[in-house]
């Protein structure tokens, strides 16, 4: 399996993880806003969310360019612990 084929398997997972972290981050940002917590922290979290959206976009483009998502026949589904 060459690098490109490997990336077709890896990229969808990276995208999924990145979105998962984004959702979590957004949840905490909303919580802070509700409580009127640190404006500085809110500012950085907002910037991080915007950056994550850009990362997801670029990873999606990389995945398409690599030939789209490929399911690895030997892939075992791993469970995520949060």
PDB file of C-alpha atoms in Angstrom:
ATOM      1  CA  UNK A   1       0.000   0.000   0.000  1.00  0.00           C
ATOM      2  CA  UNK A   2       1.573   3.309  -1.029  1.00  0.00           C
ATOM      3  CA  UNK A   3       1.291   6.624   0.798  1.00  0.00           C
ATOM      4  CA  UNK A   4      -1.588   7.848  -1.341  1.00  0.00           C
ATOM      5  CA  UNK A   5      -3.633   4.696  -0.666  1.00  0.00           C
ATOM      6  CA  UNK A   6      -2.809   4.932   3.022  1.00  0.00           C
ATOM      7  CA  UNK A   7      -3.991   8.551   3.077  1.00  0.00           C
ATOM      8  CA  UNK A   8      -7.311   7.536   1.519  1.00  0.00           C
ATOM      9  CA  UNK A   9      -7.860   5.459   4.655  1.00  0.00           C
ATOM     10  CA  UNK A  10      -6.381   7.952   7.157  1.00  0.00           C
ATOM     11  CA  UNK A  11      -7.868  11.232   5.958  1.00  0.00           C
ATOM     12  CA  UNK A  12     -11.519  10.390   6.710  1.00  0.00           C
ATOM     13  CA  UNK A  13     -10.490   9.589  10.305  1.00  0.00           C
ATOM     14  CA  UNK A  14      -8.554  12.824  10.671  1.00  0.00           C
ATOM     15  CA  UNK A  15     -11.548  14.756   9.360  1.00  0.00           C
ATOM     16  CA  UNK A  16     -13.868  12.949  11.759  1.00  0.00           C
ATOM     17  CA  UNK A  17     -11.571  13.609  14.741  1.00  0.00           C
ATOM     18  CA  UNK A  18     -11.102  17.246  13.808  1.00  0.00           C
ATOM     19  CA  UNK A  19     -14.869  17.733  13.596  1.00  0.00           C
ATOM     20  CA  UNK A  20     -15.313  15.938  16.900  1.00  0.00           C
ATOM     21  CA  UNK A  21     -12.859  18.292  18.580  1.00  0.00           C
ATOM     22  CA  UNK A  22     -14.590  21.233  16.936  1.00  0.00           C
ATOM     23  CA  UNK A  23     -17.980  20.187  18.305  1.00  0.00           C
ATOM     24  CA  UNK A  24     -16.516  19.793  21.779  1.00  0.00           C
ATOM     25  CA  UNK A  25     -14.772  23.166  21.561  1.00  0.00           C
ATOM     26  CA  UNK A  26     -17.972  24.884  20.361  1.00  0.00           C
ATOM     27  CA  UNK A  27     -19.906  23.363  23.279  1.00  0.00           C
ATOM     28  CA  UNK A  28     -17.476  24.851  25.804  1.00  0.00           C
ATOM     29  CA  UNK A  29     -17.384  28.193  24.030  1.00  0.00           C
ATOM     30  CA  UNK A  30     -21.190  28.419  24.225  1.00  0.00           C
ATOM     31  CA  UNK A  31     -21.028  27.481  27.906  1.00  0.00           C
ATOM     32  CA  UNK A  32     -18.503  30.264  28.560  1.00  0.00           C
ATOM     33  CA  UNK A  33     -20.651  32.775  26.677  1.00  0.00           C
ATOM     34  CA  UNK A  34     -23.675  31.795  28.774  1.00  0.00           C
ATOM     35  CA  UNK A  35     -21.713  32.294  31.996  1.00  0.00           C
ATOM     36  CA  UNK A  36     -20.090  35.477  30.735  1.00  0.00           C
ATOM     37  CA  UNK A  37     -16.704  33.837  31.226  1.00  0.00           C
ATOM     38  CA  UNK A  38     -13.317  35.179  30.083  1.00  0.00           C
ATOM     39  CA  UNK A  39     -13.696  37.187  26.879  1.00  0.00           C
ATOM     40  CA  UNK A  40     -10.058  36.455  26.036  1.00  0.00           C
ATOM     41  CA  UNK A  41     -10.606  32.697  26.238  1.00  0.00           C
ATOM     42  CA  UNK A  42     -13.759  33.037  24.102  1.00  0.00           C
ATOM     43  CA  UNK A  43     -11.790  34.979  21.510  1.00  0.00           C
ATOM     44  CA  UNK A  44      -9.110  32.273  21.266  1.00  0.00           C
ATOM     45  CA  UNK A  45     -11.663  29.441  21.146  1.00  0.00           C
ATOM     46  CA  UNK A  46     -13.532  31.237  18.343  1.00  0.00           C
ATOM     47  CA  UNK A  47     -10.293  31.627  16.411  1.00  0.00           C
ATOM     48  CA  UNK A  48      -9.489  27.953  17.021  1.00  0.00           C
ATOM     49  CA  UNK A  49     -12.917  26.934  15.690  1.00  0.00           C
ATOM     50  CA  UNK A  50     -12.394  29.003  12.551  1.00  0.00           C
ATOM     51  CA  UNK A  51      -8.960  27.402  12.101  1.00  0.00           C
ATOM     52  CA  UNK A  52     -10.444  23.914  12.587  1.00  0.00           C
ATOM     53  CA  UNK A  53     -13.016  24.628   9.895  1.00  0.00           C
ATOM     54  CA  UNK A  54     -10.169  25.553   7.537  1.00  0.00           C
ATOM     55  CA  UNK A  55      -8.275  22.398   8.497  1.00  0.00           C
ATOM     56  CA  UNK A  56     -11.357  20.244   7.778  1.00  0.00           C
ATOM     57  CA  UNK A  57     -11.756  21.932   4.395  1.00  0.00           C
ATOM     58  CA  UNK A  58      -8.140  21.296   3.442  1.00  0.00           C
ATOM     59  CA  UNK A  59      -8.275  17.681   4.649  1.00  0.00           C
ATOM     60  CA  UNK A  60     -11.451  17.159   2.577  1.00  0.00           C
ATOM     61  CA  UNK A  61      -9.672  18.564  -0.489  1.00  0.00           C
ATOM     62  CA  UNK A  62      -6.662  16.332   0.182  1.00  0.00           C
ATOM     63  CA  UNK A  63      -8.977  13.328   0.465  1.00  0.00           C
ATOM     64  CA  UNK A  64     -10.682  14.137  -2.849  1.00  0.00           C
ATOM     65  CA  UNK A  65      -7.302  14.729  -4.516  1.00  0.00           C
ATOM     66  CA  UNK A  66      -6.023  11.401  -3.162  1.00  0.00           C
ATOM     67  CA  UNK A  67      -8.948   9.668  -4.861  1.00  0.00           C
ATOM     68  CA  UNK A  68     -11.640   9.828  -2.199  1.00  0.00           C
ATOM     69  CA  UNK A  69     -12.271   7.808   0.935  1.00  0.00           C
ATOM     70  CA  UNK A  70     -11.247   4.169   0.748  1.00  0.00           C
ATOM     71  CA  UNK A  71     -12.322   1.664   3.355  1.00  0.00           C
ATOM     72  CA  UNK A  72      -9.417  -0.573   4.265  1.00  0.00           C
ATOM     73  CA  UNK A  73     -10.474  -4.225   4.101  1.00  0.00           C
ATOM     74  CA  UNK A  74      -8.385  -4.968   7.197  1.00  0.00           C
ATOM     75  CA  UNK A  75      -9.669  -1.972   9.092  1.00  0.00           C
ATOM     76  CA  UNK A  76     -10.965  -2.683  12.570  1.00  0.00           C
ATOM     77  CA  UNK A  77     -13.268  -0.090  13.968  1.00  0.00           C
ATOM     78  CA  UNK A  78     -11.719   1.507  16.997  1.00  0.00           C
ATOM     79  CA  UNK A  79     -13.827   3.008  19.703  1.00  0.00           C
ATOM     80  CA  UNK A  80     -13.083   6.549  20.793  1.00  0.00           C
ATOM     81  CA  UNK A  81     -12.728   7.219  24.481  1.00  0.00           C
ATOM     82  CA  UNK A  82     -13.470  10.774  25.541  1.00  0.00           C
TER      83      UNK A  82
END
